[in-house]
Short mmCIF file of C-alpha atoms in Angstrom, two decimals:
data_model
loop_
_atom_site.label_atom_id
_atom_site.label_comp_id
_atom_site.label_asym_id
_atom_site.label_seq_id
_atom_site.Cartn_x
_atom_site.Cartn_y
_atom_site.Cartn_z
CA UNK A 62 -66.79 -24.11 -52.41
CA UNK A 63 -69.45 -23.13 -49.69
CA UNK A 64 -68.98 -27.50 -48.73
CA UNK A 65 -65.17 -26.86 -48.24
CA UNK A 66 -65.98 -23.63 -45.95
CA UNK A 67 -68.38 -26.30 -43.96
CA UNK A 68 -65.79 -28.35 -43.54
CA UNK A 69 -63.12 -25.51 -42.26
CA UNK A 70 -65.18 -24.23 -39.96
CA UNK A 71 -66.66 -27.56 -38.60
CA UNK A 72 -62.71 -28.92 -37.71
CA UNK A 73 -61.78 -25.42 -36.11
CA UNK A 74 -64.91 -25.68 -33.77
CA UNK A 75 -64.32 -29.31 -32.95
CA UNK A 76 -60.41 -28.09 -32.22
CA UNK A 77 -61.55 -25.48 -30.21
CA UNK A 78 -63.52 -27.72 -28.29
CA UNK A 79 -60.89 -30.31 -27.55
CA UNK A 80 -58.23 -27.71 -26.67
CA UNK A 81 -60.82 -26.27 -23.57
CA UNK A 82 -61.53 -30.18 -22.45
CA UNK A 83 -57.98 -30.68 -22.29
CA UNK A 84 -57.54 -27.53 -20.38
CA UNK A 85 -60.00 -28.28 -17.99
CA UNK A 86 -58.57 -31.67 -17.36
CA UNK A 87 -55.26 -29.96 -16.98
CA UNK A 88 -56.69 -28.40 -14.39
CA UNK A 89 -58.80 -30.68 -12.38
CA UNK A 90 -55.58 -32.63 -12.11
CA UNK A 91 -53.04 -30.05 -10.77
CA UNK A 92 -56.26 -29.43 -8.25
CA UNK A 93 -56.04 -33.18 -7.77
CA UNK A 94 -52.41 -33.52 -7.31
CA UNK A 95 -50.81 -33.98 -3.59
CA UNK A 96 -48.44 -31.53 -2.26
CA UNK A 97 -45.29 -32.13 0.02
CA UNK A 98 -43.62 -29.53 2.36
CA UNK A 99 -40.06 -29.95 3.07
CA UNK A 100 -38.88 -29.85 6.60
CA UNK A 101 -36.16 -27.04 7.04
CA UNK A 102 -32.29 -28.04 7.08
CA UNK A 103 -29.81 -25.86 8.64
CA UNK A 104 -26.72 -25.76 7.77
CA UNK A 105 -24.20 -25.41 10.79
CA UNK A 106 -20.32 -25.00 10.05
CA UNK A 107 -17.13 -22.78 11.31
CA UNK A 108 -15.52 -20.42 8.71
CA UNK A 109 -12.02 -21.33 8.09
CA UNK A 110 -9.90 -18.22 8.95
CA UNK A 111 -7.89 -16.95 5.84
CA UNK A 112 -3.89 -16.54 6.47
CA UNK A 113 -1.64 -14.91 4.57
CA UNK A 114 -4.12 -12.08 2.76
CA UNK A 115 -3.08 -9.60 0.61
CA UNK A 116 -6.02 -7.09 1.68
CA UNK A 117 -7.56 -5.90 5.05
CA UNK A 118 -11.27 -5.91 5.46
CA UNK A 119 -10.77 -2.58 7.68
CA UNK A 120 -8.93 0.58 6.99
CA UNK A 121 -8.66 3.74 9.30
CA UNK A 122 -10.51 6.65 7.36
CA UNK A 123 -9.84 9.67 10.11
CA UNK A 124 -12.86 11.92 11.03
CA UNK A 125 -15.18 9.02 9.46
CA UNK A 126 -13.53 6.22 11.98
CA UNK A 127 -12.58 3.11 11.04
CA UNK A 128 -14.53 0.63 9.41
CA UNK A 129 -15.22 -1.65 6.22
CA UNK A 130 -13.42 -1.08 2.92
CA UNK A 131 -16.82 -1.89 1.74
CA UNK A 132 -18.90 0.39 3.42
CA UNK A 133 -16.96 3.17 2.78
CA UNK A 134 -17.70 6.10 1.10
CA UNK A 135 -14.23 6.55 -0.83
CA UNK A 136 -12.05 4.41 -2.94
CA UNK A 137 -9.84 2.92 -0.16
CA UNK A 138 -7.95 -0.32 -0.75
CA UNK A 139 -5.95 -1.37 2.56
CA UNK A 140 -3.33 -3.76 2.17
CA UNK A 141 -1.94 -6.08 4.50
CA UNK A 142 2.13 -6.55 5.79
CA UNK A 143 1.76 -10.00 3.54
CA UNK A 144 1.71 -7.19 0.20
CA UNK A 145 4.62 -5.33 1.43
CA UNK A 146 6.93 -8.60 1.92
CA UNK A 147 5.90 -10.24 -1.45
CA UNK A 148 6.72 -7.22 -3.36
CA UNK A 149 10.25 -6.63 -1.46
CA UNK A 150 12.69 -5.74 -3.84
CA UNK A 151 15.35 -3.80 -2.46
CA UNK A 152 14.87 -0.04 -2.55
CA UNK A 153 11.71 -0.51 -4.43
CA UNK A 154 9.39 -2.28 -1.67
CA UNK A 155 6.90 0.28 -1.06
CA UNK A 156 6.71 1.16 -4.86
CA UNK A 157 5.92 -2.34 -5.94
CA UNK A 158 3.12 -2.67 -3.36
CA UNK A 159 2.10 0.66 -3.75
CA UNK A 160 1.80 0.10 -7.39
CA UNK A 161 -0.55 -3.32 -6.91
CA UNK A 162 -3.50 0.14 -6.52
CA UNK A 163 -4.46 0.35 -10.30
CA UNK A 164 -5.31 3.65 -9.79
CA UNK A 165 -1.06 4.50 -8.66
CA UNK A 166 2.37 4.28 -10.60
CA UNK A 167 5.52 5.19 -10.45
CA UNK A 168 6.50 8.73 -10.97
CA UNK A 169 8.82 9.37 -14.20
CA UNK A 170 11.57 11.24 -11.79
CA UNK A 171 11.13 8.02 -8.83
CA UNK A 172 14.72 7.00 -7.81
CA UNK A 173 16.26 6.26 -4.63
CA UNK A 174 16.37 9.76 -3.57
CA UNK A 175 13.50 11.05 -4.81
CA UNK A 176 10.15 8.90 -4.40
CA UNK A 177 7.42 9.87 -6.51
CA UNK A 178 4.12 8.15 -7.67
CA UNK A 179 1.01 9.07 -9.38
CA UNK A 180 -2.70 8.62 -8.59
CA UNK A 181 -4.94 8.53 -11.41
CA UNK A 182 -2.17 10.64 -12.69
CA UNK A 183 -1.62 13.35 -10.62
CA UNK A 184 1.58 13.58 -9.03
CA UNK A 185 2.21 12.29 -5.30
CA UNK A 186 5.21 12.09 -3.29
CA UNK A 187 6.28 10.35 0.50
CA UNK A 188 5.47 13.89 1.81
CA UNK A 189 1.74 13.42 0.87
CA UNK A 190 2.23 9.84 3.41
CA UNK A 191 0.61 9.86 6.16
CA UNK A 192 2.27 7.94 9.40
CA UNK A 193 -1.27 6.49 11.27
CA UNK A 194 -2.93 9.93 10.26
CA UNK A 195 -0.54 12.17 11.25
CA UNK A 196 1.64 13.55 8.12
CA UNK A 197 4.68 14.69 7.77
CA UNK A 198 6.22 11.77 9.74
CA UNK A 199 7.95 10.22 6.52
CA UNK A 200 11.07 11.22 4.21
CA UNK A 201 11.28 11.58 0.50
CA UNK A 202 13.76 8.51 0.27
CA UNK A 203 13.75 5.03 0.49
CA UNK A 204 11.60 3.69 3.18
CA UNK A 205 11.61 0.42 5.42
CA UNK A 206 8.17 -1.47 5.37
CA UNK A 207 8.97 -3.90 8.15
CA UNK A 208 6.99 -2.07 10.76
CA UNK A 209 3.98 -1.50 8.39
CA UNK A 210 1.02 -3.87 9.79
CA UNK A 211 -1.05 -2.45 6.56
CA UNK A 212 -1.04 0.26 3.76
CA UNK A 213 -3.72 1.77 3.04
CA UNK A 214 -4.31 4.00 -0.20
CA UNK A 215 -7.19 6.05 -0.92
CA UNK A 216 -7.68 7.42 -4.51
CA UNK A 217 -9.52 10.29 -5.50
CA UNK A 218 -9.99 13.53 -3.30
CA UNK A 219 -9.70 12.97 0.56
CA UNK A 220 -9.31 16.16 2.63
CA UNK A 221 -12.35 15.03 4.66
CA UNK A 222 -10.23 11.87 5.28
CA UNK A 223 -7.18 12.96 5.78
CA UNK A 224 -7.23 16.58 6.40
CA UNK A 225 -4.88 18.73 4.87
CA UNK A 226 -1.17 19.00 4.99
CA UNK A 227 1.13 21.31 4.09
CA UNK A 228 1.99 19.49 0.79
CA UNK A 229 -1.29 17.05 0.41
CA UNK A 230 -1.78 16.25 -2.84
CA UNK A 231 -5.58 16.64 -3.98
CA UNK A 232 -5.11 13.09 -5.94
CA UNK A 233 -5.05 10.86 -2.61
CA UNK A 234 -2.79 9.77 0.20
CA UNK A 235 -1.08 6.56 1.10
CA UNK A 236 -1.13 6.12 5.34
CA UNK A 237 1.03 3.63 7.36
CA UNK A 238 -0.55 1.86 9.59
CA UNK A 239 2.27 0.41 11.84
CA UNK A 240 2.14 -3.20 13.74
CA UNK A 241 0.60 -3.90 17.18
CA UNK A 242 0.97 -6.42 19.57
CA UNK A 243 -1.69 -8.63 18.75
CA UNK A 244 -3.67 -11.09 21.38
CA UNK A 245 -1.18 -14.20 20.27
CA UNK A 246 2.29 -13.05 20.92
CA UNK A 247 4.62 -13.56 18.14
CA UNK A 248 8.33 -13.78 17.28
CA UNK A 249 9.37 -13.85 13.75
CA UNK A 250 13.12 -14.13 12.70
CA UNK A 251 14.36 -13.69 8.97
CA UNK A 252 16.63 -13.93 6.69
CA UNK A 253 16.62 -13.13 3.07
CA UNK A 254 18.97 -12.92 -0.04
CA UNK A 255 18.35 -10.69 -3.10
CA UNK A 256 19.90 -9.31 -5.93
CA UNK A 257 23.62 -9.15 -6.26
CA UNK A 258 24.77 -10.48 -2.88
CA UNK A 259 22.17 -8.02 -0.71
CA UNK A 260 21.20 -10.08 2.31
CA UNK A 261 18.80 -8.29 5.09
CA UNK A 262 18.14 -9.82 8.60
CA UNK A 263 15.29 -8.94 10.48
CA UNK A 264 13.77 -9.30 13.72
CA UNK A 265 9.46 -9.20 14.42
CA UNK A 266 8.20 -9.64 18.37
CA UNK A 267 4.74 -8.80 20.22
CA UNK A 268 3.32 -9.70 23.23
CA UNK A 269 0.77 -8.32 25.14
CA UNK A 270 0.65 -8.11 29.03
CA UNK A 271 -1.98 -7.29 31.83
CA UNK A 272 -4.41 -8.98 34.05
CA UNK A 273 -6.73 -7.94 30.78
CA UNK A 274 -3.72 -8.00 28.26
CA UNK A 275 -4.37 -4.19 28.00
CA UNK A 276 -0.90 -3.59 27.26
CA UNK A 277 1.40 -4.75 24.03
CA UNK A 278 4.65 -3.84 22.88
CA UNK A 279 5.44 -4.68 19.29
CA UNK A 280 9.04 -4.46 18.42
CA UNK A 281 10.66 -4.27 14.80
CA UNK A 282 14.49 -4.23 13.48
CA UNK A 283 15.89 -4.92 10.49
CA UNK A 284 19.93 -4.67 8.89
CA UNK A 285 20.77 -5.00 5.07
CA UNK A 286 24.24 -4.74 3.29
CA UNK A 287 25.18 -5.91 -0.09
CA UNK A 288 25.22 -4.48 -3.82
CA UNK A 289 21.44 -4.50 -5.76
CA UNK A 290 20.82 -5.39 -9.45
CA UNK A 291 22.00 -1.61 -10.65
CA UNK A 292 25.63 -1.37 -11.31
CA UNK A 293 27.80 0.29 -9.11
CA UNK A 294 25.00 0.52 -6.21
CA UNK A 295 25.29 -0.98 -2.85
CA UNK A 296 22.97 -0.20 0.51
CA UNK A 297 24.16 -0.49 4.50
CA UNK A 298 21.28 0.29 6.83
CA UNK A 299 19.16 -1.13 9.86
CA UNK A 300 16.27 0.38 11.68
CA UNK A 301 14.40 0.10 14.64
CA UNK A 302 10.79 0.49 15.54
CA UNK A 303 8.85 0.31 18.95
CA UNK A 304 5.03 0.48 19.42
CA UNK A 305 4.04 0.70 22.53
CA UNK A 306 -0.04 0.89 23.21
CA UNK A 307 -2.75 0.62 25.82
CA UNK A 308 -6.29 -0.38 25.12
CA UNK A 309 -9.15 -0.80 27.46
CA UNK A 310 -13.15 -0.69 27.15
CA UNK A 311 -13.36 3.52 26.94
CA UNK A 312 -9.31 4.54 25.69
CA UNK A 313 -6.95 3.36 23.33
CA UNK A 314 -3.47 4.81 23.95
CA UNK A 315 0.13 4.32 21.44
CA UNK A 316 3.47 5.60 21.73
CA UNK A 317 5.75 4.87 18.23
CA UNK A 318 9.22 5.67 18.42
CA UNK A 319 10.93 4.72 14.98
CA UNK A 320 14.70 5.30 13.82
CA UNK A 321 16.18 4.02 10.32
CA UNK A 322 19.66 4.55 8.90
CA UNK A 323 20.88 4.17 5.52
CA UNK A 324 23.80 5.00 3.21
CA UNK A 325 23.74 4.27 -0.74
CA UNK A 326 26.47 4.34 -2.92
CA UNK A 327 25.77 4.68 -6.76
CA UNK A 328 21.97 5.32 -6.10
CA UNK A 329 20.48 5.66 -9.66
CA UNK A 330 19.24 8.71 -11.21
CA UNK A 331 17.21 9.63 -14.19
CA UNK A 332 18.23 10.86 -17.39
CA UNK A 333 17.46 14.51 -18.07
CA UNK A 334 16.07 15.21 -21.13
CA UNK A 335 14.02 17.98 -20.83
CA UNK A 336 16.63 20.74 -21.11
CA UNK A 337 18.55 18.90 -23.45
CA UNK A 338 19.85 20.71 -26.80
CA UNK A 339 16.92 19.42 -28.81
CA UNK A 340 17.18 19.89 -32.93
CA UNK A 341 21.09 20.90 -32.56
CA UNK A 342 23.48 18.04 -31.23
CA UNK A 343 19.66 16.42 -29.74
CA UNK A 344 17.48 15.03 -32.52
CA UNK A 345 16.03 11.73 -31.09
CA UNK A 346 16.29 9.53 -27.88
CA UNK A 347 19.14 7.42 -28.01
CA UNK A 348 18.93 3.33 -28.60
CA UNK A 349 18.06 1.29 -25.60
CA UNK A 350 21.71 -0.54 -26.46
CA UNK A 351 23.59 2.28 -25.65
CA UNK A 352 22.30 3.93 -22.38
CA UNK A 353 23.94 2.21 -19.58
CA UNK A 354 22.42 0.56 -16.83
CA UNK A 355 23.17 3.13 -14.17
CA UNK A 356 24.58 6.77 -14.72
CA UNK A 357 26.15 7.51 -11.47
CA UNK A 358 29.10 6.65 -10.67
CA UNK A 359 30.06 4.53 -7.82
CA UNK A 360 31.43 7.24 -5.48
CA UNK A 361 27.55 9.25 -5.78
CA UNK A 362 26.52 9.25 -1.67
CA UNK A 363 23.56 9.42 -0.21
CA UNK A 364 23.11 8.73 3.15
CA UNK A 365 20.23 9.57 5.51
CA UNK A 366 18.75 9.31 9.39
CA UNK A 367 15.29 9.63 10.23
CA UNK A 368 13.76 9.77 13.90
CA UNK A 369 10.37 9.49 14.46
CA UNK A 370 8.09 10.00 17.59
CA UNK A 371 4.22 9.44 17.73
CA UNK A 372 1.76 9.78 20.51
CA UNK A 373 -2.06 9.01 20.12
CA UNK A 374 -5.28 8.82 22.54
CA UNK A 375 -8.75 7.99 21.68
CA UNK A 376 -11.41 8.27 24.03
CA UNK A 377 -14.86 7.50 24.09
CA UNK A 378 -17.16 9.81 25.21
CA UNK A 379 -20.48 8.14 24.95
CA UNK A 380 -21.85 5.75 22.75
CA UNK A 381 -22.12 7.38 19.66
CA UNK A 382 -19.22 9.97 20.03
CA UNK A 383 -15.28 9.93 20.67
CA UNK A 384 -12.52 12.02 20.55
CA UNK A 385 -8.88 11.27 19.65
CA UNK A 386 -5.62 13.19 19.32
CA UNK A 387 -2.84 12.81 17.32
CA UNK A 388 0.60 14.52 17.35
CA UNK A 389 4.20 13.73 16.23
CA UNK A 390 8.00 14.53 15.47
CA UNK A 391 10.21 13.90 12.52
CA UNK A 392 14.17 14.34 12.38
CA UNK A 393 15.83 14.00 9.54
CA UNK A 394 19.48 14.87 8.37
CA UNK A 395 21.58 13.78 5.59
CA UNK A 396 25.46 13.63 6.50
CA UNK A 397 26.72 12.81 3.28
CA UNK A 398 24.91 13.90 0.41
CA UNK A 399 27.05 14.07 -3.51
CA UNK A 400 25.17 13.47 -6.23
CA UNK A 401 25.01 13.84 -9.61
CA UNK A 402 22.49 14.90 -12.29
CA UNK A 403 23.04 13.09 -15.62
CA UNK A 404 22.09 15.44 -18.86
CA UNK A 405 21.47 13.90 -22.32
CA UNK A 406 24.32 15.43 -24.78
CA UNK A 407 23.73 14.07 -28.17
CA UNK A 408 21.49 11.22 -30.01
CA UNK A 409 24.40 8.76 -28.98
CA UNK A 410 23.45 8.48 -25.72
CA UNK A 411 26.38 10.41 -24.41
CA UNK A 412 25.51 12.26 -20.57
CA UNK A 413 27.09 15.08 -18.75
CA UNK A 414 27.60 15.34 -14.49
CA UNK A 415 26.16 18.47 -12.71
CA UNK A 416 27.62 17.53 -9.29
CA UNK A 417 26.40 18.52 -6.35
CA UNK A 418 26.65 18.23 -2.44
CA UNK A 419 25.99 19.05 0.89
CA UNK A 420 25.32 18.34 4.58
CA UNK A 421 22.42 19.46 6.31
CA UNK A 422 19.56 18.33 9.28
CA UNK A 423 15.71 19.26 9.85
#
């Protein structure tokens, strides 16, 4: 017994020794060994520039400037005019793009007349839009994007932002931030088909002018006529918007004057449920089979025409401060309005008409 523990102990000293010769010659060679130093390689190259985006890098953010949608302190997303077209369906192009914002969807009550959205679930209507900062520039019905250069929607509490209107919503604002004249001059013509027979033709031109191209002009119009995928419904309208602006190394200067026109025919409503006679002739929703595709009729009107006029200066005042004003007019009117409110009768589906109408301006 005591010759095997001889033994043990004589092969764990001998290991022991070869394990620290071995390290030692480990390290007399990585002493030993040469070493190389690369010469530095730069890397020269031209960043392709990016067309057709669907989001700005930039977003105005009022009393904090503009700047980066990165650097921001809020949860801004600002989306470009190439959103607004790819999402054009008609009378629903600013809710589709709207609704590309995770944090924003479409109100329960949103129809043609009456545009509502959420954000992060709190209601939000076109009176909480703001038209390059300034509110109350927009109506509560369907709205042309044409003019839009980029959309920008902040979610979350904003007053700081966007001050506070006489109907801002606490749950964010959406601001339009119309087209300028950029340094290339452009001129864009289209045509487009959608739906059931609804064609739209539009016209896009900028140019800039000056011995310093210091002043631009950026001119929008648009017409569309034909029946949309709702039975019964059919749109006439055209609009016209004109920016006019001024930019040198102290002042920028912009005068908008915007006009749109629109009459719909069978312009869709929802069902009303609410005040339905629930747990007498009401006892469940109806099938999806039998509610029809549209419940007004075709002789529903709504027709609308909306003038808008909006002046702006900015002015620096040193390096670190500037000043800028804002101020604006909306008219509206409706000259035909008859409409109809369809109420949920029995578990059959059948609906009743409250009909209503009227005329008026603002």
């Amino acid at each position: 017994m005591k010759q095997m523990k001889k033994k043990q102990l004589t092969a764990a000293i001998m290991t022991a020794l070869m394990t620290m010769s071995a390290s030692a010659y480990a390290a007399e060679q990585t002493t030993a060994m040469d070493s190389y130093e690369l010469a530095p390689v730069d890397v020269a190259g031209q960043r392709t520039t990016e067309t057709g985006t669907m989001t700005a890098e930039t977003a105005s953010l009022g009393a904090l400037g503009g700047g980066n949608v990165l650097e921001t302190p809020v949860n801004v997303i600002s989306y470009t005019d190439e959103t607004l077209k790819k999402s054009f369906v008609p009378t629903r192009g600013f809710l589709n793009a709207a609704t590309n914002n995770p944090s924003v969807m479409v109100g329960g009550a949103s129809t043609d007349n009456n545009v509502e959205l959420q954000i992060r679930g709190i209601e939000f209507n076109t009176h909480d839009i703001l038209l390059d900062g300034v509110p109350g520039m927009i109506m509560m019905q369907n709205q042309p994007t044409n003019y839009i250069g980029r959309m920008e929607i902040i979610a979350g509490p904003n007053a700081v932002v966007s001050g506070i209107g006489l109907q801002q919503s606490a749950s964010g604002f959406v601001n339009f931030v119309p087209k300028k004249a950029e340094a290339k001059p452009n001129l864009d013509i289209t045509t487009s088909y959608a739906s059931s027979r609804y064609f739209s033709h539009g016209i896009d031109w900028g140019q800039r002018f000056g011995k310093n191209q210091e002043w631009g002009i950026r001119v929008n119009a648009e017409t569309h006529n034909g029946h949309t995928t709702m039975s019964g419904e059919d749109l006439h309208g055209r609009d016209l918007y004109v920016n006019i602006d001024h930019e040198d190394a102290k002042s920028k200067s912009s005068f908008l004057y915007g006009y749109d026109t629109e009459v719909n025919h069978g312009m869709p409503e929802v069902l009303r449920i609410k005040d339905a006679n629930w747990g007498t002739s009401v006892t469940r929703l109806p099938a999806a089979n039998s509610v029809v595709k549209n419940f007004m009729p075709r002789w529903a009107l709504l027709s609308h025409t909306h003038r808008v006029y909006l002046l702006q200066h900015e002015q620096k005042l040193g390096r670190h401060l500037t000043v800028y004003a804002k101020a604006g007019i909306m008219h509206r009117d409706w000259p035909g309005y008859i409409t109809a409110k369809p109420f949920l009768q029995n578990d059959a589906g059948d609906y009743t008409l409250d009909i209503s109408g009227s005329s008026t301006m603002g």
